[in-house]
Amino acid sequence: MRNDHVRDAYAARAGEYIAALGSVASMHPADVAAIAAWGADLGGPVVDAGCGPGHWTAFLRDRGVDVTGVDMVPEFLTSATVRFPRVPFRCASLGDLGAPDAALGGILAWYSLIHLPPERLPAALTEFARCLRPGGRLLLGFFAGPAGKAFNHAVAPAYFWSLPSMRQELLDAGFAVEQMLTRTDPGHRPHASITARRS
């Protein structure tokens, strides 16, 4: 699915999405703890890539992280700027974060890669690697399942990734994988997360 199709799909349902999932209070406590712990060990500027409603960007900012939220959906950015006026947001895509080479200490990509077809995932991870300084840290959240298998997401078609397959994609892009976790909550798709460091 092309970027403009995903952007338009989220734009059409932005208000609904923000109301349902646009606050940290509506997130799983394990996710809150994981992102807080990751954010406590960062140096330098950070990008929340595909920040959506901006709640995780604001969450990290409140904890002293020098973070900017980027997203390609103008409706999300407009809402985030109003809701979190002290947090910087700007328009950018996963394939072009708009950051100089080796400028970032961290990138959060929490469920923002799920709509990329398998053939486009390497380019996004390569862009992340370009933007991160050596030792910079990446935290990914995604749906766990057969690698590259499409499923019907509520907003736009999305793809599962297994931990081994995502780990290999990260290694190929120049990352060292530090931690891999999975969680299955009743009534929800299996969750996975990976913490990696730029080699």
Coordinates of C-alpha atoms in Angstrom, one line a residue:
M1 CA 0.0 0.0 0.0
R2 CA 1.3 3.4 -1.0
N3 CA 2.0 6.2 1.5
D4 CA -0.8 8.4 0.2
H5 CA -3.3 5.6 0.6
V6 CA -2.3 5.0 4.2
R7 CA -2.2 8.8 4.9
D8 CA -5.7 9.3 3.4
A9 CA -7.1 6.3 5.3
Y10 CA -5.9 7.7 8.6
A11 CA -6.9 11.3 7.7
A12 CA -10.4 10.1 7.1
R13 CA -10.6 8.5 10.6
A14 CA -8.2 10.7 12.6
G15 CA -10.8 12.0 15.0
E16 CA -12.1 8.5 15.8
Y17 CA -8.5 7.2 16.1
I18 CA -7.5 10.0 18.5
A19 CA -10.5 9.5 20.7
A20 CA -9.9 5.7 21.0
L21 CA -6.1 5.5 21.1
G22 CA -4.7 9.0 21.5
S23 CA -3.8 9.0 25.2
V24 CA -1.2 7.1 27.2
A25 CA -4.0 6.3 29.7
S26 CA -5.6 4.0 27.1
M27 CA -2.3 2.1 26.5
H28 CA -1.3 -1.2 28.1
P29 CA 0.7 -0.7 31.3
A30 CA 3.5 -2.9 29.9
D31 CA 3.9 -0.7 26.9
V32 CA 4.0 2.4 29.1
A33 CA 6.7 0.8 31.3
A34 CA 8.7 -0.3 28.2
I35 CA 8.7 3.1 26.6
A36 CA 9.5 4.8 29.8
A37 CA 12.5 2.5 30.5
W38 CA 13.8 3.0 26.9
G39 CA 13.4 6.8 27.1
A40 CA 15.4 6.9 30.4
D41 CA 18.5 5.6 28.6
L42 CA 18.8 8.0 25.6
G43 CA 21.3 10.7 24.7
G44 CA 20.7 13.3 22.1
P45 CA 17.7 14.2 20.0
V46 CA 15.0 11.6 19.5
V47 CA 12.3 11.2 16.8
D48 CA 9.0 9.5 17.4
A49 CA 8.6 8.2 13.9
G50 CA 4.9 7.9 12.9
C51 CA 3.8 9.6 16.1
G52 CA 0.1 9.6 15.2
P53 CA -1.8 11.5 17.8
G54 CA 1.4 12.4 19.6
H55 CA 0.7 10.9 23.0
W56 CA 4.0 8.9 23.1
T57 CA 5.9 12.0 22.0
A58 CA 4.4 14.0 24.8
F59 CA 5.0 11.1 27.3
L60 CA 8.7 11.1 26.5
R61 CA 8.9 14.9 26.5
D62 CA 7.4 15.0 30.0
R63 CA 10.3 12.7 31.1
G64 CA 13.0 15.1 29.8
V65 CA 13.6 13.5 26.4
D66 CA 14.5 15.9 23.6
V67 CA 11.9 14.4 21.3
T68 CA 10.1 15.5 18.1
G69 CA 7.1 13.7 16.7
V70 CA 6.9 13.2 13.0
D71 CA 4.0 11.9 11.0
M72 CA 2.6 12.1 7.4
V73 CA -1.0 12.7 8.5
P74 CA -1.7 16.4 8.8
E75 CA -4.8 15.8 10.8
F76 CA -2.8 14.0 13.5
L77 CA -0.2 16.8 13.6
T78 CA -2.8 19.5 13.8
S79 CA -4.5 17.8 16.8
A80 CA -1.1 16.9 18.5
T81 CA 0.0 20.5 18.3
V82 CA -3.1 21.7 20.0
R83 CA -3.2 19.0 22.6
F84 CA 0.5 19.1 23.4
P85 CA 1.6 22.7 22.6
R86 CA 5.0 22.4 24.2
V87 CA 6.0 19.4 22.1
P88 CA 7.5 19.9 18.6
F89 CA 5.8 18.1 15.7
R90 CA 6.5 18.1 12.0
C91 CA 5.5 16.4 8.8
A92 CA 7.8 13.6 7.5
S93 CA 7.6 10.1 6.3
L94 CA 9.2 6.9 7.5
G95 CA 11.4 6.8 4.4
D96 CA 12.6 10.4 5.0
L97 CA 12.7 11.5 8.6
G98 CA 14.2 14.9 7.6
A99 CA 17.2 14.4 10.0
P100 CA 20.9 14.8 9.2
D101 CA 23.1 11.8 9.1
A102 CA 24.0 10.3 12.5
A103 CA 22.1 13.2 14.2
L104 CA 19.7 11.2 16.5
G105 CA 20.2 9.4 19.8
G106 CA 17.0 7.4 19.5
I107 CA 14.0 6.6 17.3
L108 CA 10.7 5.3 18.6
A109 CA 8.7 3.5 15.9
W110 CA 5.7 2.2 17.9
Y111 CA 3.4 0.3 15.5
S112 CA 4.3 2.8 12.7
L113 CA 5.9 0.2 10.4
I114 CA 2.9 -2.1 10.3
H115 CA 1.5 -0.7 7.0
L116 CA 4.7 -1.1 5.1
P117 CA 4.7 -4.0 2.6
P118 CA 7.6 -6.4 3.2
E119 CA 9.5 -5.0 0.2
R120 CA 9.5 -1.5 1.7
L121 CA 10.5 -2.3 5.2
P122 CA 14.3 -2.4 4.5
A123 CA 14.3 1.1 3.1
A124 CA 12.6 2.4 6.3
L125 CA 15.1 0.6 8.6
T126 CA 18.0 1.9 6.4
E127 CA 16.6 5.4 6.9
F128 CA 16.5 4.9 10.7
A129 CA 20.1 3.6 10.6
R130 CA 21.2 6.7 8.6
C131 CA 19.7 9.1 11.1
L132 CA 21.0 7.4 14.2
R133 CA 24.4 8.0 15.5
P134 CA 26.6 4.9 16.4
G135 CA 25.1 3.5 19.6
G136 CA 21.8 5.3 19.0
R137 CA 18.8 3.2 20.1
L138 CA 15.7 2.1 18.3
L139 CA 12.5 0.7 19.8
L140 CA 10.0 -1.0 17.5
G141 CA 6.5 -2.1 18.4
F142 CA 4.6 -4.3 15.9
F143 CA 2.1 -7.2 15.6
A144 CA 3.6 -10.6 15.9
G145 CA 2.8 -13.3 13.4
P146 CA 4.0 -15.0 10.2
A147 CA 6.5 -12.7 8.5
G148 CA 5.1 -10.5 5.9
K149 CA 1.5 -11.9 6.1
A150 CA -1.1 -9.2 5.4
F151 CA -4.1 -8.8 7.7
N152 CA -7.2 -6.5 7.8
H153 CA -6.3 -3.7 10.1
A154 CA -9.2 -1.4 11.1
V155 CA -7.7 1.6 9.2
A156 CA -5.5 0.2 6.4
P157 CA -4.0 -3.2 5.4
A158 CA -1.2 -4.1 7.6
Y159 CA 1.5 -6.8 8.0
F160 CA 2.7 -9.2 10.7
W161 CA 6.3 -9.8 11.5
S162 CA 7.9 -12.6 13.5
L163 CA 10.6 -11.8 16.0
P164 CA 13.3 -13.8 14.0
S165 CA 12.4 -12.1 10.7
M166 CA 12.4 -8.6 12.1
R167 CA 15.6 -9.3 13.9
Q168 CA 17.2 -10.3 10.6
E169 CA 15.9 -7.2 8.9
L170 CA 17.5 -5.1 11.7
L171 CA 20.8 -6.9 11.4
D172 CA 20.8 -6.3 7.6
A173 CA 20.2 -2.6 8.2
G174 CA 23.2 -2.3 10.6
F175 CA 21.6 -2.8 14.0
A176 CA 22.6 -4.9 16.9
V177 CA 19.5 -6.4 18.6
E178 CA 19.4 -6.0 22.3
Q179 CA 16.0 -7.3 23.5
M180 CA 13.0 -9.0 22.0
L181 CA 9.6 -9.4 23.7
T182 CA 6.2 -10.7 22.9
R183 CA 2.9 -10.5 24.7
T184 CA -0.6 -11.8 24.0
D185 CA -3.6 -10.1 25.5
P186 CA -7.1 -11.7 25.4
G187 CA -9.0 -10.4 22.4
H188 CA -6.0 -8.7 20.8
R189 CA -3.4 -9.6 18.2
P190 CA 0.0 -10.8 19.6
H191 CA 2.3 -7.9 20.3
A192 CA 6.0 -7.8 19.8
S193 CA 8.8 -5.3 20.5
I194 CA 12.5 -5.1 19.8
T195 CA 15.1 -2.8 21.2
A196 CA 18.2 -2.4 19.0
R197 CA 21.3 -0.3 18.9
R198 CA 22.9 1.3 15.8
S199 CA 26.1 -0.6 15.2

